[in-house]
mmCIF file of C-alpha atoms in Angstrom:
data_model
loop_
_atom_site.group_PDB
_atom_site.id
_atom_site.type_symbol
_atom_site.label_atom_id
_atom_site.label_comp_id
_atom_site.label_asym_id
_atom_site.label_seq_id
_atom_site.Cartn_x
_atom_site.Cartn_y
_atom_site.Cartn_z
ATOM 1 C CA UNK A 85 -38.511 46.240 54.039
ATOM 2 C CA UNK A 86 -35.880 44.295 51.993
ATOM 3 C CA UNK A 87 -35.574 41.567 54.712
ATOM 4 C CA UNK A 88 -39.803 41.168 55.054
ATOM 5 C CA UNK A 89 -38.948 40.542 51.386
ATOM 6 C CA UNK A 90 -36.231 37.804 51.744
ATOM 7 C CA UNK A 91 -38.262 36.046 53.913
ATOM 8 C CA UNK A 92 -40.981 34.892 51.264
ATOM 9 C CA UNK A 93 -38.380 34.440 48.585
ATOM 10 C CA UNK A 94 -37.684 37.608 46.812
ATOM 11 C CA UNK A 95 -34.484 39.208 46.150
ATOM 12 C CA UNK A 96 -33.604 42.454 43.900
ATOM 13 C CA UNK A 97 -31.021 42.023 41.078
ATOM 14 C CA UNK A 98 -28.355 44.133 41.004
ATOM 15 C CA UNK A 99 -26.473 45.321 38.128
ATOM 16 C CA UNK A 100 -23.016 46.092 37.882
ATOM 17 C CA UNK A 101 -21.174 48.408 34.422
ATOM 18 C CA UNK A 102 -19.807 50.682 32.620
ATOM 19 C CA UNK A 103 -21.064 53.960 33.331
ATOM 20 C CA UNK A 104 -20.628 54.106 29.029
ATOM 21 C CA UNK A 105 -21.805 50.573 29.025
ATOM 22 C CA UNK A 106 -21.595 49.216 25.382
ATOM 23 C CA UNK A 107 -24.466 49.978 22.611
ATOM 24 C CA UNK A 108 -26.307 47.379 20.675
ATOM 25 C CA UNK A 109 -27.870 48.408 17.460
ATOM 26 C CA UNK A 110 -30.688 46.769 15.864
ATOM 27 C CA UNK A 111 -32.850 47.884 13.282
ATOM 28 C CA UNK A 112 -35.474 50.065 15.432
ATOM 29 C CA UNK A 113 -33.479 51.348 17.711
ATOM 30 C CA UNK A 114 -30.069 51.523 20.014
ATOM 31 C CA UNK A 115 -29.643 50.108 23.511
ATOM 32 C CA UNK A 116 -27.257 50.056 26.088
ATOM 33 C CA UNK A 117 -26.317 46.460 26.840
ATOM 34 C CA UNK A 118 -26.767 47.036 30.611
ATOM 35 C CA UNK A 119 -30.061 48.373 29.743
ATOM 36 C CA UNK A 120 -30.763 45.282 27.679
ATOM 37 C CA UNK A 121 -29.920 43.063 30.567
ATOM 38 C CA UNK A 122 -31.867 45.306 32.942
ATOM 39 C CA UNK A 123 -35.195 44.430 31.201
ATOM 40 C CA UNK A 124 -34.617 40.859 30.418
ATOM 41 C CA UNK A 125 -33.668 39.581 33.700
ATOM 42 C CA UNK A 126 -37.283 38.338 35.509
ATOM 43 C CA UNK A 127 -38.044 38.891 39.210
ATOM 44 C CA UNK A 128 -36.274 36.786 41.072
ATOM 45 C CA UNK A 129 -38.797 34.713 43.375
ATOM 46 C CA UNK A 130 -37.297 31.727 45.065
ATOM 47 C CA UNK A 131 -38.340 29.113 47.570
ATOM 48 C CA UNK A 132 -38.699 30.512 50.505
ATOM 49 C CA UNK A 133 -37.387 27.543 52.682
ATOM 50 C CA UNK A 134 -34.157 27.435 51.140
ATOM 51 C CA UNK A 135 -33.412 30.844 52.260
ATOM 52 C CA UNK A 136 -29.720 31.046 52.339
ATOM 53 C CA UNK A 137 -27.218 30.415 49.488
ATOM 54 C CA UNK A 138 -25.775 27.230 51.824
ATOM 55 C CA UNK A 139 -29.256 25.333 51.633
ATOM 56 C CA UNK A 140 -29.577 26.470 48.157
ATOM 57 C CA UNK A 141 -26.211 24.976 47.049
ATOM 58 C CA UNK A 142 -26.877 21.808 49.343
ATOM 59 C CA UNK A 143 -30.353 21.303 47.272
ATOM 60 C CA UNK A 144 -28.626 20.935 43.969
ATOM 61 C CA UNK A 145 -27.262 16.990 45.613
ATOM 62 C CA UNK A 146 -30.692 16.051 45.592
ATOM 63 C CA UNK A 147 -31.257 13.788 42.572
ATOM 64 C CA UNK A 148 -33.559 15.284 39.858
ATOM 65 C CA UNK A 149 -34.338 13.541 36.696
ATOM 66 C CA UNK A 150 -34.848 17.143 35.108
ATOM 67 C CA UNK A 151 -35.531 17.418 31.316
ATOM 68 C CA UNK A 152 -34.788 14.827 28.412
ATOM 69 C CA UNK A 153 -32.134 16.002 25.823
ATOM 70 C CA UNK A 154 -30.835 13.791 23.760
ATOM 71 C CA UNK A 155 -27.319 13.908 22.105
ATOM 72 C CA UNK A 156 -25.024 12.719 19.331
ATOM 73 C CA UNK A 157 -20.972 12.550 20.773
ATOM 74 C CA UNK A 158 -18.315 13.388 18.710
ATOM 75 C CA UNK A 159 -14.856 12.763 19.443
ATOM 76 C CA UNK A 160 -12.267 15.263 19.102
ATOM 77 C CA UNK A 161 -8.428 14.924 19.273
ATOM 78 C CA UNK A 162 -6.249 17.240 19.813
ATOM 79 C CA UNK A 163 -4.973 18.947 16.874
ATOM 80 C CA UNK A 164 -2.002 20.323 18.844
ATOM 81 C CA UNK A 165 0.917 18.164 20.084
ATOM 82 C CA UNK A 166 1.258 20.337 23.299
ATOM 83 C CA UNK A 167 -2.166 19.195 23.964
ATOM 84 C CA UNK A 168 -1.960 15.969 23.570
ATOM 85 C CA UNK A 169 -5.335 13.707 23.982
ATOM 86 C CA UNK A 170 -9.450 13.580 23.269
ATOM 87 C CA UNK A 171 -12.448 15.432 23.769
ATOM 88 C CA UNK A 172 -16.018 15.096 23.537
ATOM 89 C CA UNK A 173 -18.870 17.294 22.801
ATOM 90 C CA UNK A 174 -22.276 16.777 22.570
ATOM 91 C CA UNK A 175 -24.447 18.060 19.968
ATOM 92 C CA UNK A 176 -28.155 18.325 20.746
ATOM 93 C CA UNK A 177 -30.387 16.466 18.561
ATOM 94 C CA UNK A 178 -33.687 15.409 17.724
ATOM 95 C CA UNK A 179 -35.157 12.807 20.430
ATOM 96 C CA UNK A 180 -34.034 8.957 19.377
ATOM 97 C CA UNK A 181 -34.579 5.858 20.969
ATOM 98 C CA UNK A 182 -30.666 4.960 20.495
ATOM 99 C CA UNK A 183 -28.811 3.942 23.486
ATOM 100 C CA UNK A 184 -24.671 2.794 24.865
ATOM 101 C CA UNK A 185 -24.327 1.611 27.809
ATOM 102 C CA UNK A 186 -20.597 3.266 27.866
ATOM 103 C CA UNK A 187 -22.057 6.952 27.675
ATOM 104 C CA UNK A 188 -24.861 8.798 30.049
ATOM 105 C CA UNK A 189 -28.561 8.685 29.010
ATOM 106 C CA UNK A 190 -30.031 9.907 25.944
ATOM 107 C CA UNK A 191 -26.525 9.960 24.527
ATOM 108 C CA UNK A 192 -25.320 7.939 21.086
ATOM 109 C CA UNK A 193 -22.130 8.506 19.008
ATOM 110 C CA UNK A 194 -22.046 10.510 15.855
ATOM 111 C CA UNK A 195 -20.737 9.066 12.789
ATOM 112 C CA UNK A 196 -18.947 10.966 9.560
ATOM 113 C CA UNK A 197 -21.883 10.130 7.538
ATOM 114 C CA UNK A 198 -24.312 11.541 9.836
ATOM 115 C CA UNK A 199 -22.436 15.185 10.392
ATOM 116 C CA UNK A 200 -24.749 16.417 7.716
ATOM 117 C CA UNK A 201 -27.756 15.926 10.023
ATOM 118 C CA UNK A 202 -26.402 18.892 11.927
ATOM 119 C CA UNK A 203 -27.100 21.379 9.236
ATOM 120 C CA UNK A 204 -24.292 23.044 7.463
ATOM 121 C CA UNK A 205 -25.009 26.824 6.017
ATOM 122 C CA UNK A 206 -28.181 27.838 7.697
ATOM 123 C CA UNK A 207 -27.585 30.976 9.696
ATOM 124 C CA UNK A 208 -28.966 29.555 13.003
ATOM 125 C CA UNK A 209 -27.332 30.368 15.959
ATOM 126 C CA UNK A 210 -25.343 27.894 17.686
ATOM 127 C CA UNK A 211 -24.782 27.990 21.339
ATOM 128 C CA UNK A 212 -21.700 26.146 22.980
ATOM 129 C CA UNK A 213 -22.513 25.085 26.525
ATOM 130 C CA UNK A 214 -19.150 24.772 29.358
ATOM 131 C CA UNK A 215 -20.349 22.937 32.454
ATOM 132 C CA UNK A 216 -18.642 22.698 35.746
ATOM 133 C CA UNK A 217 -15.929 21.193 37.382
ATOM 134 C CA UNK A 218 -16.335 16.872 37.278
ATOM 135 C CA UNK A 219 -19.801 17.745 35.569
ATOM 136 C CA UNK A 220 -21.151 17.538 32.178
ATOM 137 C CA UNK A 221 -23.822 17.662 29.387
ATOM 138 C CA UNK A 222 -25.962 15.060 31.146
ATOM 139 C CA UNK A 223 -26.158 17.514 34.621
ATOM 140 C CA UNK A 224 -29.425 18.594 34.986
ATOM 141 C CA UNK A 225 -28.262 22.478 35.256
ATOM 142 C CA UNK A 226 -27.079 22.324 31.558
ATOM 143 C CA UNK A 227 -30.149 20.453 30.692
ATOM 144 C CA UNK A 228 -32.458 22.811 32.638
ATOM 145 C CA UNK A 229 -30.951 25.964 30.232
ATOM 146 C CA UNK A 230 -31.106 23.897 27.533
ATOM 147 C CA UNK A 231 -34.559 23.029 27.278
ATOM 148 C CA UNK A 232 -35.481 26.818 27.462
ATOM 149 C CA UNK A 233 -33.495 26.403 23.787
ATOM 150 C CA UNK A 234 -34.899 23.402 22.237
ATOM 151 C CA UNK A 235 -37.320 23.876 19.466
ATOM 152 C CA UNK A 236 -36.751 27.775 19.582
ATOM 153 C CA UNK A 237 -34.348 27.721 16.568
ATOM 154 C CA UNK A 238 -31.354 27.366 17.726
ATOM 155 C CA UNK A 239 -28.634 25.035 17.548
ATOM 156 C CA UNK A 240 -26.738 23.394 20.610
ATOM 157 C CA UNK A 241 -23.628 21.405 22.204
ATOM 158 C CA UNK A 242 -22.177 20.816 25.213
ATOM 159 C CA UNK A 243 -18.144 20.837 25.038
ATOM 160 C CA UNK A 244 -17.178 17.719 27.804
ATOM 161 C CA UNK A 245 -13.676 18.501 29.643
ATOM 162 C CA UNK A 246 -11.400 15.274 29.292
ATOM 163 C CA UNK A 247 -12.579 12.855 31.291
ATOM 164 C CA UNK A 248 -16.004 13.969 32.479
ATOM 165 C CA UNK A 249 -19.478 12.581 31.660
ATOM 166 C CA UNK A 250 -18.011 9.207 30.539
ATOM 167 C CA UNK A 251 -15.688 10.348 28.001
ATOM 168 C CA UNK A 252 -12.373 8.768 27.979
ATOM 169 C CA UNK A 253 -8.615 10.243 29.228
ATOM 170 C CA UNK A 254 -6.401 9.468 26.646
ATOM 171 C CA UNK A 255 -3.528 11.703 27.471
ATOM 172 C CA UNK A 256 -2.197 13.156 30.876
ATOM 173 C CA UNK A 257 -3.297 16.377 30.236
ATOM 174 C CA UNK A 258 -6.355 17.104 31.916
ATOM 175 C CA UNK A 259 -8.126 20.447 32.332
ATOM 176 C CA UNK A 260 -8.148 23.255 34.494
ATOM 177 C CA UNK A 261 -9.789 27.136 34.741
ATOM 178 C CA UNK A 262 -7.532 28.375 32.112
ATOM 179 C CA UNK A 263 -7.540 25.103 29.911
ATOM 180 C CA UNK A 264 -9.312 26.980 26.835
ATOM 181 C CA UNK A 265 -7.527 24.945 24.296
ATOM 182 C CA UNK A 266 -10.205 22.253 23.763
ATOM 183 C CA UNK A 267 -12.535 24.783 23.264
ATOM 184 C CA UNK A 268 -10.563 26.935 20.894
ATOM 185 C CA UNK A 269 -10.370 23.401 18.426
ATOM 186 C CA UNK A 270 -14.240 23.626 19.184
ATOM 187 C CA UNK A 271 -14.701 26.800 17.798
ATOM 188 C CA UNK A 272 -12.316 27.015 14.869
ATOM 189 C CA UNK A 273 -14.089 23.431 13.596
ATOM 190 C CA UNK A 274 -17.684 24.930 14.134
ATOM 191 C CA UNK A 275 -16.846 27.690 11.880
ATOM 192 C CA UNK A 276 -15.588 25.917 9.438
ATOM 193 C CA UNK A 277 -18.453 23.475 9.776
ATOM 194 C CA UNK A 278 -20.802 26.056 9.953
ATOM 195 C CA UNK A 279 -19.511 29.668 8.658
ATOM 196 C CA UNK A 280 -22.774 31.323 8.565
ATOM 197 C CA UNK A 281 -23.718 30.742 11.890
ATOM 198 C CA UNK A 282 -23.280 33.160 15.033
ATOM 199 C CA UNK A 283 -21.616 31.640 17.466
ATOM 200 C CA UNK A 284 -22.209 32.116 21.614
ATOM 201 C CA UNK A 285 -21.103 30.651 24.574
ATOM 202 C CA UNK A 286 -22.269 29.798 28.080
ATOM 203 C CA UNK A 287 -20.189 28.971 31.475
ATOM 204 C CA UNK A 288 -21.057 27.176 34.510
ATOM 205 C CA UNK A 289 -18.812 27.358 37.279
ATOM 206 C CA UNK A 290 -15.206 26.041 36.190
ATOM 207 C CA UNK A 291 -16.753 26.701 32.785
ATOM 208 C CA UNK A 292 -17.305 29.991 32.757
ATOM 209 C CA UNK A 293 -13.404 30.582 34.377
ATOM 210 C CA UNK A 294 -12.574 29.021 30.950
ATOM 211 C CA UNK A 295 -14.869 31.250 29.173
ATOM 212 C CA UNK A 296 -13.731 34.244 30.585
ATOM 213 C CA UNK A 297 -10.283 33.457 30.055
ATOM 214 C CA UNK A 298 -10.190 32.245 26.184
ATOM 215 C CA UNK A 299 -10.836 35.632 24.506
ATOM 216 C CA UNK A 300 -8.626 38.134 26.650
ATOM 217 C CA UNK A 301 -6.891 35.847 28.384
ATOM 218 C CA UNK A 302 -7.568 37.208 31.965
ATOM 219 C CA UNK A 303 -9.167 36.887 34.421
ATOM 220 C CA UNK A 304 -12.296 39.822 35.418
ATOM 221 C CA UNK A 305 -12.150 41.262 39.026
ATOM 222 C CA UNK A 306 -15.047 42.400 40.859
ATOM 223 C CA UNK A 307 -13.811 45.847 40.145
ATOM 224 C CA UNK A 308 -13.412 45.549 36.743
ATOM 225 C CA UNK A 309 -17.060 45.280 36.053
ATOM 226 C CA UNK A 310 -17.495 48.827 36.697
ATOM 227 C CA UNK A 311 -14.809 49.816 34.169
ATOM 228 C CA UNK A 312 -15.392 47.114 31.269
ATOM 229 C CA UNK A 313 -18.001 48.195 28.667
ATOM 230 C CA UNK A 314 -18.385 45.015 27.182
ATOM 231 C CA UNK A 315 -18.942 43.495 30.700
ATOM 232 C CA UNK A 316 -22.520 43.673 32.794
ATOM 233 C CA UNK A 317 -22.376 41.646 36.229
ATOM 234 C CA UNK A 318 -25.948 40.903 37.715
ATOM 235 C CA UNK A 319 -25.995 39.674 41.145
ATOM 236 C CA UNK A 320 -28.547 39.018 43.691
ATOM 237 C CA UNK A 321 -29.043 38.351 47.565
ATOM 238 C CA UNK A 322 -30.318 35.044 47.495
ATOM 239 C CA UNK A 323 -29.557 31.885 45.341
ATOM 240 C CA UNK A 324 -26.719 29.403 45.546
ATOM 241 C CA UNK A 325 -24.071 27.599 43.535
ATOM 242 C CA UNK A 326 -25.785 26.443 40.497
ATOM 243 C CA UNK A 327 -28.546 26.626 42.569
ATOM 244 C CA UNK A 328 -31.408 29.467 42.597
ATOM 245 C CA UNK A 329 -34.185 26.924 43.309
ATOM 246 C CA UNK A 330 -37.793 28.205 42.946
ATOM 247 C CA UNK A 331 -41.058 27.057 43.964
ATOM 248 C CA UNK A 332 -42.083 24.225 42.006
ATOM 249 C CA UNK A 333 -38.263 23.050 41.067
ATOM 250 C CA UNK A 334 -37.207 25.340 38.940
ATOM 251 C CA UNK A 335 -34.095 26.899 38.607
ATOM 252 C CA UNK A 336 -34.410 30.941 38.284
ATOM 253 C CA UNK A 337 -31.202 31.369 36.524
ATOM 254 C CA UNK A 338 -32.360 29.869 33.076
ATOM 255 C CA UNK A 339 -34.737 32.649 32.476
ATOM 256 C CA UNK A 340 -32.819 35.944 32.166
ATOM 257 C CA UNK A 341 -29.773 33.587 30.761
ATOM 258 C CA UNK A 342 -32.192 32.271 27.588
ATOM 259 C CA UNK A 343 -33.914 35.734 27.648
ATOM 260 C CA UNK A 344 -30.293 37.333 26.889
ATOM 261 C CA UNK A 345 -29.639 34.970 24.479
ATOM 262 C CA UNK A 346 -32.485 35.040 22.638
ATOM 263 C CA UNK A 347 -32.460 39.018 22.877
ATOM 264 C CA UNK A 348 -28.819 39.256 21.825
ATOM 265 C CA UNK A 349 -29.262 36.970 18.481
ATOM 266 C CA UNK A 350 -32.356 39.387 17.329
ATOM 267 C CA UNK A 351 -30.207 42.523 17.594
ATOM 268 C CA UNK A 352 -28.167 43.267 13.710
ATOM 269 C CA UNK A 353 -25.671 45.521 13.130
ATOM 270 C CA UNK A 354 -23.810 43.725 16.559
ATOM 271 C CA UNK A 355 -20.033 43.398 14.666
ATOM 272 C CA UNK A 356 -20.104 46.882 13.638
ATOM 273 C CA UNK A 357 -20.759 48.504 16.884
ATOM 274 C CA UNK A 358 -18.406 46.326 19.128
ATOM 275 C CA UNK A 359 -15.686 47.115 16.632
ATOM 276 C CA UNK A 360 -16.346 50.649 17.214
ATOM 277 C CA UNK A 361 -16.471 50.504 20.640
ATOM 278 C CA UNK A 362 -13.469 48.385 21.416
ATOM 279 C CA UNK A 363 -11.090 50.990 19.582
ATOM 280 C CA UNK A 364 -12.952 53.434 21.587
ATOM 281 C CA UNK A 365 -12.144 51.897 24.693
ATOM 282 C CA UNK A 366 -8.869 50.425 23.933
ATOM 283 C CA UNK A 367 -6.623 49.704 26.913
ATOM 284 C CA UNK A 368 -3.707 51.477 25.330
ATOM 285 C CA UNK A 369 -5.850 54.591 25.597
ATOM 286 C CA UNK A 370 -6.790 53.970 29.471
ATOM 287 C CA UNK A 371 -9.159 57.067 29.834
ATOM 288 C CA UNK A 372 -12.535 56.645 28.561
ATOM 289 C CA UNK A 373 -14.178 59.272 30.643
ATOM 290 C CA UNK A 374 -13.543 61.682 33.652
ATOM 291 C CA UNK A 375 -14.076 59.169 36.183
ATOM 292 C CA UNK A 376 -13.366 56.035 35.050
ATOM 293 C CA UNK A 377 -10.572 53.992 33.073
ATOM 294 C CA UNK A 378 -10.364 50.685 31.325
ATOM 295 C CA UNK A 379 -6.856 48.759 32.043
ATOM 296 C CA UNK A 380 -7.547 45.008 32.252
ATOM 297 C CA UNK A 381 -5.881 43.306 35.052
ATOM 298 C CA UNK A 382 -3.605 40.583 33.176
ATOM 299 C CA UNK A 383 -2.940 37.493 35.434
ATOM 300 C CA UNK A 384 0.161 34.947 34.799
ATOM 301 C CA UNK A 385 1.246 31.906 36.464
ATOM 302 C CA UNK A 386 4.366 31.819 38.170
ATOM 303 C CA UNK A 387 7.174 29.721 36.587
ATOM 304 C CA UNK A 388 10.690 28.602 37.561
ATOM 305 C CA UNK A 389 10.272 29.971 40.603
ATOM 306 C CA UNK A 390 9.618 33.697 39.452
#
């Protein structure tokens, strides 16, 4: 019956956790985050002629112009010497008839005396977008999950890795999957910039390998999934890289991505109970139930030949 399915475009989602997954309080009431994700994440109904993930990753080369965001670019440099060299991001702003031919569309510099138009102690939340590898905040994936975003009060950028969407290399130090130190600089200047804000994050591809590895600094197996709390990993049959094409254009994947969002930002209380929980699930304790155990797989480069 699953197949007769396939064949017009369906596909189940599939969730992978915790059996204990992690609890989100809010003021009404307590749910389990794979629970959460369970009942945000749409039916997935894609084209039906692109029924493989091949033909769905070959669809995302065909030029779209996809939404217009516009975007203010400020330059970052690196604040440590072991770092050496520039970054951009790109805020999201307001729609302006500003243009430079050196940067993508829809794209202007931002100026010290025009940091103030990106707020300062609102308690908005801020989303950080990470595209994928050679890509940027002018690909129309990003732009695709952020219009989802614009106008519902929130506030966005798009962190650039050195060298991609038009930004200059001013060091030899490039980027790579575990190159989270541009985005660390990010972070620690957005708090300070804006300390009442609550701060998320969103990977594409490469992205989302830098993501993954900035807070525990590993890498998350298949396996792992099943033993992380904090972790829920939603998969389905059909879709491609970046792709997940549906009738019309669309791309599937922006819906339960904005819904969680969205849904995670309207929960309270979400500091307190993730405190809780990761003492309860520490990996120095290693048992957290009779069938299951939490030891993170740590992951090092080999150096000097070792």
């Amino acid at each position: 019956m699953d197949y007769i399915w396939r064949f017009f475009g369906f596909s189940r989602a599939s969730f992978n956790a915790h059996p204990d997954s992690l609890v989100l309080h809010s003021s009404e009431k307590a749910t389990r985050l794979i629970d959460l994700c369970k009942s945000i994440v749409p039916l997935c109904w894609l084209n039906p002629f692109l029924f493989n993930g091949h033909l769905q990753t070959c669809w995302t080369a065909i030029k779209e112009r996809g939404p217009l965001i516009y975007y203010k670019r400020r330059i970052f440099f690196a604040e440590a010497a072991a770092y050496a060299g520039s970054f951009a991001v790109d805020f999201v702003v307001q729609p302006h008839e500003g243009t430079d031919p050196e940067l993508p569309p829809r794209t202007t510099y931002l100026y010290e005396n025009e940091l103030g138009e990106l707020g300062g102690d609102d308690e908005t939340p801020m989303l950080v977008v990470l595209h994928g590898l050679s890509g940027g905040s002018h690909e129309v994936y990003v732009r695709r999950l952020l219009e989802r975003l614009v106008g519902e009060d929130w506030k966005l950028c798009v962190i650039n890795a050195r060298g991609c969407a038009q930004s200059s290399i001013t060091s030899d130090l490039l980027f790579n999957a575990r190159a989270t130190w541009d985005l660390r600089q990010l972070v620690k200047w957005l708090q300070q910039m804006f300390p009442n804000r609550p701060l998320f994050a969103m990977g594409f591809s490469l992205g989302g390998n830098i993501l993954v590895n900035i807070a525990p600094k590993e890498a998350i197996p298949y396996q792992e999934f099943q033993r992380n709390p904090f972790t829920v990993l939603c998969t389905t049959r059909l879709g491609g890289h970046l792709g997940w094409f549906e009738n019309g254009g669309g791309r599937w994947y922006v819906k339960p991505a904005t819904q969680f969002l969205k849904a995670i930002a309207a929960l309270s209380e979400r500091k307190a109970d993730i405190a809780g929980h990761r003492e309860r699930f520490s990996p120095t304790t290693r048992s957290v139930g009779p069938n299951a155990s939490f030891d993170p797989m740590r992951r090092k480069f080999r150096t000097n030949g070792s």
